[in-house]
Short mmCIF file of N, CA and C in Angstrom, two decimals:
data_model
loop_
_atom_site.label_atom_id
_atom_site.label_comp_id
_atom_site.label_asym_id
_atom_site.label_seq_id
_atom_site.Cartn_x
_atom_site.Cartn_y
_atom_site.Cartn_z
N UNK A 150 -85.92 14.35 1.12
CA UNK A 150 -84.62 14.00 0.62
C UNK A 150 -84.19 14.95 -0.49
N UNK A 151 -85.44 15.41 -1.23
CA UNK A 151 -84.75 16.17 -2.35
C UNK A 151 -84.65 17.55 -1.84
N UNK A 152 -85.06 18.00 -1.10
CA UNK A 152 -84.98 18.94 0.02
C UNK A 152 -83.59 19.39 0.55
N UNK A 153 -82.73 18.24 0.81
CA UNK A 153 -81.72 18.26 1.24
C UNK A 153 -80.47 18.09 0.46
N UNK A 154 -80.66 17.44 -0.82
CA UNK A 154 -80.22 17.68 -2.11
C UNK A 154 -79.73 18.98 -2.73
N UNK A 155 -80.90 20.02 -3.00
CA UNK A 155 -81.48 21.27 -2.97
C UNK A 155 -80.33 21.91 -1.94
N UNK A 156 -80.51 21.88 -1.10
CA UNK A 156 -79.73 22.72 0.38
C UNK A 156 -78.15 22.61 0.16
N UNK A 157 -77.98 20.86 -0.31
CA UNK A 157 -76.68 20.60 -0.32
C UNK A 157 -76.05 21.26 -1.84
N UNK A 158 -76.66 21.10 -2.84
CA UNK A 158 -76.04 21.96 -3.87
C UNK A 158 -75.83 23.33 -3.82
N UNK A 159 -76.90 23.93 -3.28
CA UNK A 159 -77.01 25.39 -2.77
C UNK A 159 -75.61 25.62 -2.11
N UNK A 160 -75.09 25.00 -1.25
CA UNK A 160 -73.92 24.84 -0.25
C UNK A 160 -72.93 24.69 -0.84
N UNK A 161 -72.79 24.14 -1.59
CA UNK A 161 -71.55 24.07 -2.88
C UNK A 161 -71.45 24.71 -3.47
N UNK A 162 -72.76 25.37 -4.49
CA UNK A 162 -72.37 26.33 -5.15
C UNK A 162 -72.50 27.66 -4.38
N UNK A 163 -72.34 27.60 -3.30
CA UNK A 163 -71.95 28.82 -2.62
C UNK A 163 -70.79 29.32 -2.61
N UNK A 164 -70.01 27.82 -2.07
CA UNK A 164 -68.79 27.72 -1.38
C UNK A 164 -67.78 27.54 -3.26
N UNK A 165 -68.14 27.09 -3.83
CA UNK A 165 -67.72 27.38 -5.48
C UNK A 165 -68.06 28.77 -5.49
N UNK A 166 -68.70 29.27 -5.54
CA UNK A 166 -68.54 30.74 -5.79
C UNK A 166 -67.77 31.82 -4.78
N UNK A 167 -67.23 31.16 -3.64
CA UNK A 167 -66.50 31.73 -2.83
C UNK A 167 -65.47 31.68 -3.15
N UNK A 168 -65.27 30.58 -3.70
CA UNK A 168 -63.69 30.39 -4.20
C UNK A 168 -63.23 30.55 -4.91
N UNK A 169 -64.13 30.88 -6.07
CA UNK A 169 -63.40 31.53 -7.32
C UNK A 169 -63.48 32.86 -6.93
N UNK A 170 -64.54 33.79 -6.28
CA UNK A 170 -63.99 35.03 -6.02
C UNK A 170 -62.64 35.12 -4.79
N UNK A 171 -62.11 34.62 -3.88
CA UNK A 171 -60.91 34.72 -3.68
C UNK A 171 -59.66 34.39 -4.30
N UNK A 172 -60.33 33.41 -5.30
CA UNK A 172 -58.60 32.77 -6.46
C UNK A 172 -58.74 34.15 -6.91
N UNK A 173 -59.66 34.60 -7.58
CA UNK A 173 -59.30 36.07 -8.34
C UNK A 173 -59.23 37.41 -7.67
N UNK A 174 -59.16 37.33 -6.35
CA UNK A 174 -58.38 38.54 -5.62
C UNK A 174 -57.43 38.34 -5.11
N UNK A 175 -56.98 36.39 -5.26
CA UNK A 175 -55.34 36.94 -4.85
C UNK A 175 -54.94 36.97 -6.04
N UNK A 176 -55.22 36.17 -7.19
CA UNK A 176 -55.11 36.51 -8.72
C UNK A 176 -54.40 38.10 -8.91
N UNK A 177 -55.15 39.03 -8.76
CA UNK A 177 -55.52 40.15 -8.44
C UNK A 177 -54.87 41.07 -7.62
N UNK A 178 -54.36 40.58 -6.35
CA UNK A 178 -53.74 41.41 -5.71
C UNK A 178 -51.85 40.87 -5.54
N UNK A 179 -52.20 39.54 -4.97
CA UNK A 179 -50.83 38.56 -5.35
C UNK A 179 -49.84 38.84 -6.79
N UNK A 180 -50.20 38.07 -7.48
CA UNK A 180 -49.91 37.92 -8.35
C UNK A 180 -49.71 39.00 -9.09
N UNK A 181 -50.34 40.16 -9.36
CA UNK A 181 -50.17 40.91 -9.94
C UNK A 181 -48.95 41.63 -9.80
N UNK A 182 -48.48 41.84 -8.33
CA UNK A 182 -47.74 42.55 -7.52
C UNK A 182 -46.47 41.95 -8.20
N UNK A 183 -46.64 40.21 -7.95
CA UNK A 183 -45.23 39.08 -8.48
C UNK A 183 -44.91 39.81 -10.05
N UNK A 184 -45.89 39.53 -10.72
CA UNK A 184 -45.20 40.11 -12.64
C UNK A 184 -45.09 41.57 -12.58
N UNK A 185 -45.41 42.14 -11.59
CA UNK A 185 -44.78 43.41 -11.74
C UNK A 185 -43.45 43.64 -11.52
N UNK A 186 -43.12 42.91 -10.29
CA UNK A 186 -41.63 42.97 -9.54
C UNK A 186 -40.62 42.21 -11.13
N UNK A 187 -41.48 40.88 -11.29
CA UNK A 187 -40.85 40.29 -12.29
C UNK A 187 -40.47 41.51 -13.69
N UNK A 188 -41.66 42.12 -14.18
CA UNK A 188 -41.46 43.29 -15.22
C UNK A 188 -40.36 44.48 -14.88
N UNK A 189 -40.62 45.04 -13.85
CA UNK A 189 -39.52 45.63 -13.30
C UNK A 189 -38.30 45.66 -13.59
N UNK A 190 -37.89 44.09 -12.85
CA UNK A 190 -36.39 43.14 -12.56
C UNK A 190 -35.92 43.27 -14.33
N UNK A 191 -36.79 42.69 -15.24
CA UNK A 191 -36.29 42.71 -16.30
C UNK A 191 -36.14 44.11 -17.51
N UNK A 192 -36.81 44.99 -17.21
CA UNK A 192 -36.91 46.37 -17.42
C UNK A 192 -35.55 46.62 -16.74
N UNK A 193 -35.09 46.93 -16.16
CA UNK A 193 -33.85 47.45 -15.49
C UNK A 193 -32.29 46.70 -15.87
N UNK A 194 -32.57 45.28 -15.93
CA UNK A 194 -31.87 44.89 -16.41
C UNK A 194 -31.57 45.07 -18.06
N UNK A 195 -32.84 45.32 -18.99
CA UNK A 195 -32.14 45.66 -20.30
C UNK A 195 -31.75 46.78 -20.30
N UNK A 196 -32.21 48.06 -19.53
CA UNK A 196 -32.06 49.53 -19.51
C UNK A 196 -30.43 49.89 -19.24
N UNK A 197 -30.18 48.52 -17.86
CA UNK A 197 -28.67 48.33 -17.97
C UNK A 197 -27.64 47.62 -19.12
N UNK A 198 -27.88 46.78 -19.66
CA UNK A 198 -27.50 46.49 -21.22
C UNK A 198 -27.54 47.05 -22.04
N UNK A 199 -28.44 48.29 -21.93
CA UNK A 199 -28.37 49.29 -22.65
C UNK A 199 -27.39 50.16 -22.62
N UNK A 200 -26.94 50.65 -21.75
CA UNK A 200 -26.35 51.47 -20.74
C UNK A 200 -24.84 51.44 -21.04
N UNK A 201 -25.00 49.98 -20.02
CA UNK A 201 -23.54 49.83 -19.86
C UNK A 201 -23.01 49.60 -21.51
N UNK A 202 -23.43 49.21 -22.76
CA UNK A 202 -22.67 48.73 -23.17
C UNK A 202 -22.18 49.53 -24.39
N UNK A 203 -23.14 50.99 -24.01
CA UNK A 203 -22.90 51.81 -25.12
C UNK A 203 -21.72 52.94 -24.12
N UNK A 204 -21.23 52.69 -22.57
CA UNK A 204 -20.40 53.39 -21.82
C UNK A 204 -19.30 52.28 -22.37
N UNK A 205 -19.53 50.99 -22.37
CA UNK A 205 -18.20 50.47 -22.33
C UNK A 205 -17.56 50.51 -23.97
N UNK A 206 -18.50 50.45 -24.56
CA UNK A 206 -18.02 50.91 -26.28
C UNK A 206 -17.22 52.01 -26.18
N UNK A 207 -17.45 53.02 -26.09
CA UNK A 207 -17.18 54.55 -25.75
C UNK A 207 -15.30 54.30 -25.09
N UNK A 208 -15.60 53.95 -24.19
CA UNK A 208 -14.30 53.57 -22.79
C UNK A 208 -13.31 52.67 -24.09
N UNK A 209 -13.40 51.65 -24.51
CA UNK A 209 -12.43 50.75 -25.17
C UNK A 209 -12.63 51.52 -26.82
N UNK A 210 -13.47 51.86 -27.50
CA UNK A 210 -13.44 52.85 -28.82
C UNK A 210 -12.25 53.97 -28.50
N UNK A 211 -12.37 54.96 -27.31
CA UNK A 211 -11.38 56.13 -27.08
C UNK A 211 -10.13 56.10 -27.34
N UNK A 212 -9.78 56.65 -28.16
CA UNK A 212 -8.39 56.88 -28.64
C UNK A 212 -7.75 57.92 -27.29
N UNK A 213 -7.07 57.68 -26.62
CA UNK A 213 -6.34 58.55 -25.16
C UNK A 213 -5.62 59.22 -25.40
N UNK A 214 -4.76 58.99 -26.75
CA UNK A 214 -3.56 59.61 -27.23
C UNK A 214 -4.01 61.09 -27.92
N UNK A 215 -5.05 61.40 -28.20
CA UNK A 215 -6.05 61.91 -28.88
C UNK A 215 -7.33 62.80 -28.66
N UNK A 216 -7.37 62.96 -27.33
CA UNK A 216 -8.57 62.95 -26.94
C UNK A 216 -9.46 64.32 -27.82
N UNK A 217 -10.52 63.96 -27.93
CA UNK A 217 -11.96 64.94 -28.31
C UNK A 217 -12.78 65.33 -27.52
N UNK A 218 -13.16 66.96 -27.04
CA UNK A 218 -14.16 66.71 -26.53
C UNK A 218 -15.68 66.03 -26.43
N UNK A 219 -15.68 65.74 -27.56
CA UNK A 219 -16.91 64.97 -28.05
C UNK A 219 -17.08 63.70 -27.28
N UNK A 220 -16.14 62.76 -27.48
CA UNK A 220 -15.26 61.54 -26.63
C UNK A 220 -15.78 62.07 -25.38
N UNK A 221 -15.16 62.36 -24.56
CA UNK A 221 -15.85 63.15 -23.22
C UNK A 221 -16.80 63.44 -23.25
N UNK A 222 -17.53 64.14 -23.88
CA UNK A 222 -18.85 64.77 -23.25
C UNK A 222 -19.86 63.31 -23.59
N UNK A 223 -19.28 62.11 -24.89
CA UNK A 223 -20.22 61.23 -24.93
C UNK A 223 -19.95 60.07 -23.76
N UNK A 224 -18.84 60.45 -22.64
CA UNK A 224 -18.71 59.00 -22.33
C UNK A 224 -19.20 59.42 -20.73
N UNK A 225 -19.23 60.69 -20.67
CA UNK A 225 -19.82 61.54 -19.67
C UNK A 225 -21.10 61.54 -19.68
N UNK A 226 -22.16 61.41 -20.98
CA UNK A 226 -23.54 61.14 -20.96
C UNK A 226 -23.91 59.67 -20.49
N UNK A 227 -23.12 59.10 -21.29
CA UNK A 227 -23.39 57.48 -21.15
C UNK A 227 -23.04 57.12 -19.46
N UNK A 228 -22.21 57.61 -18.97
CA UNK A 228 -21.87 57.68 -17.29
C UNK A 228 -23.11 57.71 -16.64
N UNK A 229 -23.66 59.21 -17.06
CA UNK A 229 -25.14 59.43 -15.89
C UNK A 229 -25.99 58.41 -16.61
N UNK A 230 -26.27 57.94 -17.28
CA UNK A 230 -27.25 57.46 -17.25
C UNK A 230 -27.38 56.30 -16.43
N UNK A 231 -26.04 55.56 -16.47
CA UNK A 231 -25.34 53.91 -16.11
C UNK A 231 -25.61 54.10 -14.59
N UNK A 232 -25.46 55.53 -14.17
CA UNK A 232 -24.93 56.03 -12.85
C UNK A 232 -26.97 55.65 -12.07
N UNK A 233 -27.45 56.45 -12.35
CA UNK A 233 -28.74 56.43 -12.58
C UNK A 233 -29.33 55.09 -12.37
N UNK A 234 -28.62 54.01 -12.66
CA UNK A 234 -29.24 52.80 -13.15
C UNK A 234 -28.62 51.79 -11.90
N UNK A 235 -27.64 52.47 -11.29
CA UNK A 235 -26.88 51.43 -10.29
C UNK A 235 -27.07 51.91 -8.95
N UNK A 236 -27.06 50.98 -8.06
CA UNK A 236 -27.27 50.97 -6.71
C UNK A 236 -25.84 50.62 -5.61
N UNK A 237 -24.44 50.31 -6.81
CA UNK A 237 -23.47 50.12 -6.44
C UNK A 237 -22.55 51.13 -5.75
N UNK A 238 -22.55 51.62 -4.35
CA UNK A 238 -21.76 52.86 -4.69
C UNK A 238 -20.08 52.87 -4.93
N UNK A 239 -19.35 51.78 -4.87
CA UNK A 239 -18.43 51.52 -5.16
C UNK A 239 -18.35 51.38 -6.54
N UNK A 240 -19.02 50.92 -7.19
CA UNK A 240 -19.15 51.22 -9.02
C UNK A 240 -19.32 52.18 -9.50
N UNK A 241 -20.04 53.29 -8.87
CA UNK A 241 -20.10 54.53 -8.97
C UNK A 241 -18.93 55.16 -8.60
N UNK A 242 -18.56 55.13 -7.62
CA UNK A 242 -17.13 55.67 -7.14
C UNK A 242 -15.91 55.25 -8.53
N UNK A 243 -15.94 54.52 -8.73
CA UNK A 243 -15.02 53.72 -10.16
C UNK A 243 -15.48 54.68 -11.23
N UNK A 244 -16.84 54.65 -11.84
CA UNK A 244 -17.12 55.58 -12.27
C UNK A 244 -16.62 57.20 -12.79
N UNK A 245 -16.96 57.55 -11.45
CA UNK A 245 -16.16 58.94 -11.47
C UNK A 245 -14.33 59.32 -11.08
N UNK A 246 -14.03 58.33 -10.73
CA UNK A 246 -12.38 58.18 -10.83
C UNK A 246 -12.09 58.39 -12.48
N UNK A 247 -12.77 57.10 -13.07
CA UNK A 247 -12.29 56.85 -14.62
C UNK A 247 -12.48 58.48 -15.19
N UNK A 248 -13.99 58.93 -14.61
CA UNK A 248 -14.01 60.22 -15.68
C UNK A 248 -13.07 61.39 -14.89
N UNK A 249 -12.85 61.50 -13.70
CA UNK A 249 -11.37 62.13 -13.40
C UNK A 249 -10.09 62.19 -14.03
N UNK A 250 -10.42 60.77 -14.42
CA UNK A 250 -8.76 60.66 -14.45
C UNK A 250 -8.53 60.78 -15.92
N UNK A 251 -10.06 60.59 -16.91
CA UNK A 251 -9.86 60.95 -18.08
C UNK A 251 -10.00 62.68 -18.55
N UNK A 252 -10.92 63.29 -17.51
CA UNK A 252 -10.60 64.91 -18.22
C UNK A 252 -8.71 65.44 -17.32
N UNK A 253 -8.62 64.41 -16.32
CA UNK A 253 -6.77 64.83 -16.11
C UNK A 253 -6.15 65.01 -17.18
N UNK A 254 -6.25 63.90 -18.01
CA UNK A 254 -5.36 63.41 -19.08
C UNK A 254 -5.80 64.29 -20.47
N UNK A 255 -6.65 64.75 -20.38
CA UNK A 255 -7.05 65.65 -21.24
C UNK A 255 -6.40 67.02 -20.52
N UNK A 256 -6.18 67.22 -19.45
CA UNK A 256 -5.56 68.86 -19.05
C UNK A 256 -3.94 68.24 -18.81
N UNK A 257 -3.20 67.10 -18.54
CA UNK A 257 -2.10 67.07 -18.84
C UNK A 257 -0.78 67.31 -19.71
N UNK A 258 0.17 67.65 -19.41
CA UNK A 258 0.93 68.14 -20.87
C UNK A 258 1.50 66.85 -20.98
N UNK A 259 1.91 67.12 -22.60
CA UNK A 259 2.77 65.75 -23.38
C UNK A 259 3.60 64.97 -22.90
N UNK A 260 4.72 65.67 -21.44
CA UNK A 260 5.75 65.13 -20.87
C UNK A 260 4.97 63.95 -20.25
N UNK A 261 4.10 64.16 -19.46
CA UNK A 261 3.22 63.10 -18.51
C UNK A 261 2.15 62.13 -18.97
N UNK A 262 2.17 62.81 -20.31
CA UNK A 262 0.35 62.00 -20.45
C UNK A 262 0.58 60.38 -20.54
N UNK A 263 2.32 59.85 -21.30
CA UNK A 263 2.32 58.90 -21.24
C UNK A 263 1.73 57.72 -20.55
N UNK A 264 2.36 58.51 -19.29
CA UNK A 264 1.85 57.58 -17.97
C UNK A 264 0.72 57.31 -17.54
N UNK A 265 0.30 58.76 -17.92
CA UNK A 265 -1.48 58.71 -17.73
C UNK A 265 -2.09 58.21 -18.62
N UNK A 266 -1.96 58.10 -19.73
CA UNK A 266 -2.76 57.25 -20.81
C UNK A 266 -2.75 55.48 -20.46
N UNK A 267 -1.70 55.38 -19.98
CA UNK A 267 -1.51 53.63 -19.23
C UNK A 267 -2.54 53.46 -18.23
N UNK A 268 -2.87 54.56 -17.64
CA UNK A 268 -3.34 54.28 -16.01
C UNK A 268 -5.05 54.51 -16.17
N UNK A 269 -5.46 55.43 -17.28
CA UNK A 269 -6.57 55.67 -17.85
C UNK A 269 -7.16 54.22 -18.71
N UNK A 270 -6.01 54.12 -19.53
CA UNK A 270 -6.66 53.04 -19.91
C UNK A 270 -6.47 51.87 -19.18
N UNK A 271 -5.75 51.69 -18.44
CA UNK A 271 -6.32 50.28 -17.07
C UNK A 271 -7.47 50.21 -16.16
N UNK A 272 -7.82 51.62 -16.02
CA UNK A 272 -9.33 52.06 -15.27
C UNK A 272 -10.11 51.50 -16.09
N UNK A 273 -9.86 52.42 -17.43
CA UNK A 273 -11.49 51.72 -18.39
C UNK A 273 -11.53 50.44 -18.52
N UNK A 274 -10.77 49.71 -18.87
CA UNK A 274 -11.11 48.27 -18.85
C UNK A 274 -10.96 47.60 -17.44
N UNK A 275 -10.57 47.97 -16.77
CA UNK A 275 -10.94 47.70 -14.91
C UNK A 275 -12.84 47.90 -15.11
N UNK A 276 -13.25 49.24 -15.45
CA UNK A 276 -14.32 49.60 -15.31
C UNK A 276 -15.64 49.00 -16.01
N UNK A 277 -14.74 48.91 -17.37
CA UNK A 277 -15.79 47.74 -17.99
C UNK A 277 -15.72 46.59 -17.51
N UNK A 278 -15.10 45.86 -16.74
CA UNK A 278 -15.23 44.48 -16.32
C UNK A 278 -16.13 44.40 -14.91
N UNK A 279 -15.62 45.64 -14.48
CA UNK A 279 -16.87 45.81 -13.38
C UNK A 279 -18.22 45.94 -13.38
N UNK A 280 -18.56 46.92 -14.71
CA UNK A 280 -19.74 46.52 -15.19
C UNK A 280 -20.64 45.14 -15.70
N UNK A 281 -19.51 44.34 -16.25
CA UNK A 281 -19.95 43.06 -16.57
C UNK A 281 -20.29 42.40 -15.45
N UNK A 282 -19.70 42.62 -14.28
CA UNK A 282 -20.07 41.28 -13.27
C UNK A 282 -21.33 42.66 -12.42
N UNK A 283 -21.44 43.50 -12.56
CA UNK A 283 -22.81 44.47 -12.35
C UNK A 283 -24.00 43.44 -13.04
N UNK A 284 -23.60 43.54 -14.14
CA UNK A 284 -24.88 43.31 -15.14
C UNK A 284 -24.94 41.74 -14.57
N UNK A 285 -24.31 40.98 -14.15
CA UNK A 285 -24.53 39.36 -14.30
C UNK A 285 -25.28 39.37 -13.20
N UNK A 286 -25.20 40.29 -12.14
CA UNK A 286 -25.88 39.98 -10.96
C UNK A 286 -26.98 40.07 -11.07
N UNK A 287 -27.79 41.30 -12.00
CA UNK A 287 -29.05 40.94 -12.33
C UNK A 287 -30.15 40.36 -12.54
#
């Protein structure tokens, strides 16, 4: 009887030791994979909060009436990076309209820019709102 006692614990702690080495290789292989995707998801999403919100500062800060190259070349950096960061190609396309239509308005003369300063600045804040519902989807 104690024989079989013996055999039967043996059998358990076999099958206990089987099972903790598979909890810790899906531990291990599972799981690991999950908080990565999870680390990822949230990595990208601040990189985009980052992003977008120093493009959309830039876009609603710009004086149009005025323009600097500086203004441009910073709202042109902040672009690639945002650009970089999105998988939208229609947001991208928005994107590069706005910065079209802002070095236009920078090569336009005084008679026209009026109009163009209206239409520039309805893009950028078109553009920043597009970004916002970008970022929510996250």
């Amino acid at each position: 009887m104690f024989n079989i006692s013996l055999a039967l614990v043996g059998q358990v702690a076999r099958t206990a030791a089987f099972g903790a080495i598979a909890t810790k290789v899906v531990d291990t292989f599972i799981l690991s994979k999950v908080n990565n995707k999870i680390d990822q998801k949230r990595w990208i999403r601040q990189a985009k909060l980052e992003a977008f919100a120093k493009l959309s500062q830039e876009i609603l800060s710009i004086d149009l009436k005025n323009l600097k190259d500086e203004n441009i070349r910073n709202i042109k950096e902040y672009s690639a990076k945002t650009i970089l960061l999105l998988e939208d190609r229609i947001l991208i396309k928005r994107i590069e309209d706005y910065l079209n239509n802002l070095i236009n308005l920078d090569k336009t003369t005084h008679d026209t820019s009026k109009n163009m300063v209206c239409i520039v600045d309805k893009k950028g804040i078109d553009l920043v709102m597009c970004l916002n519902k970008n970022l929510k989807k996250v």
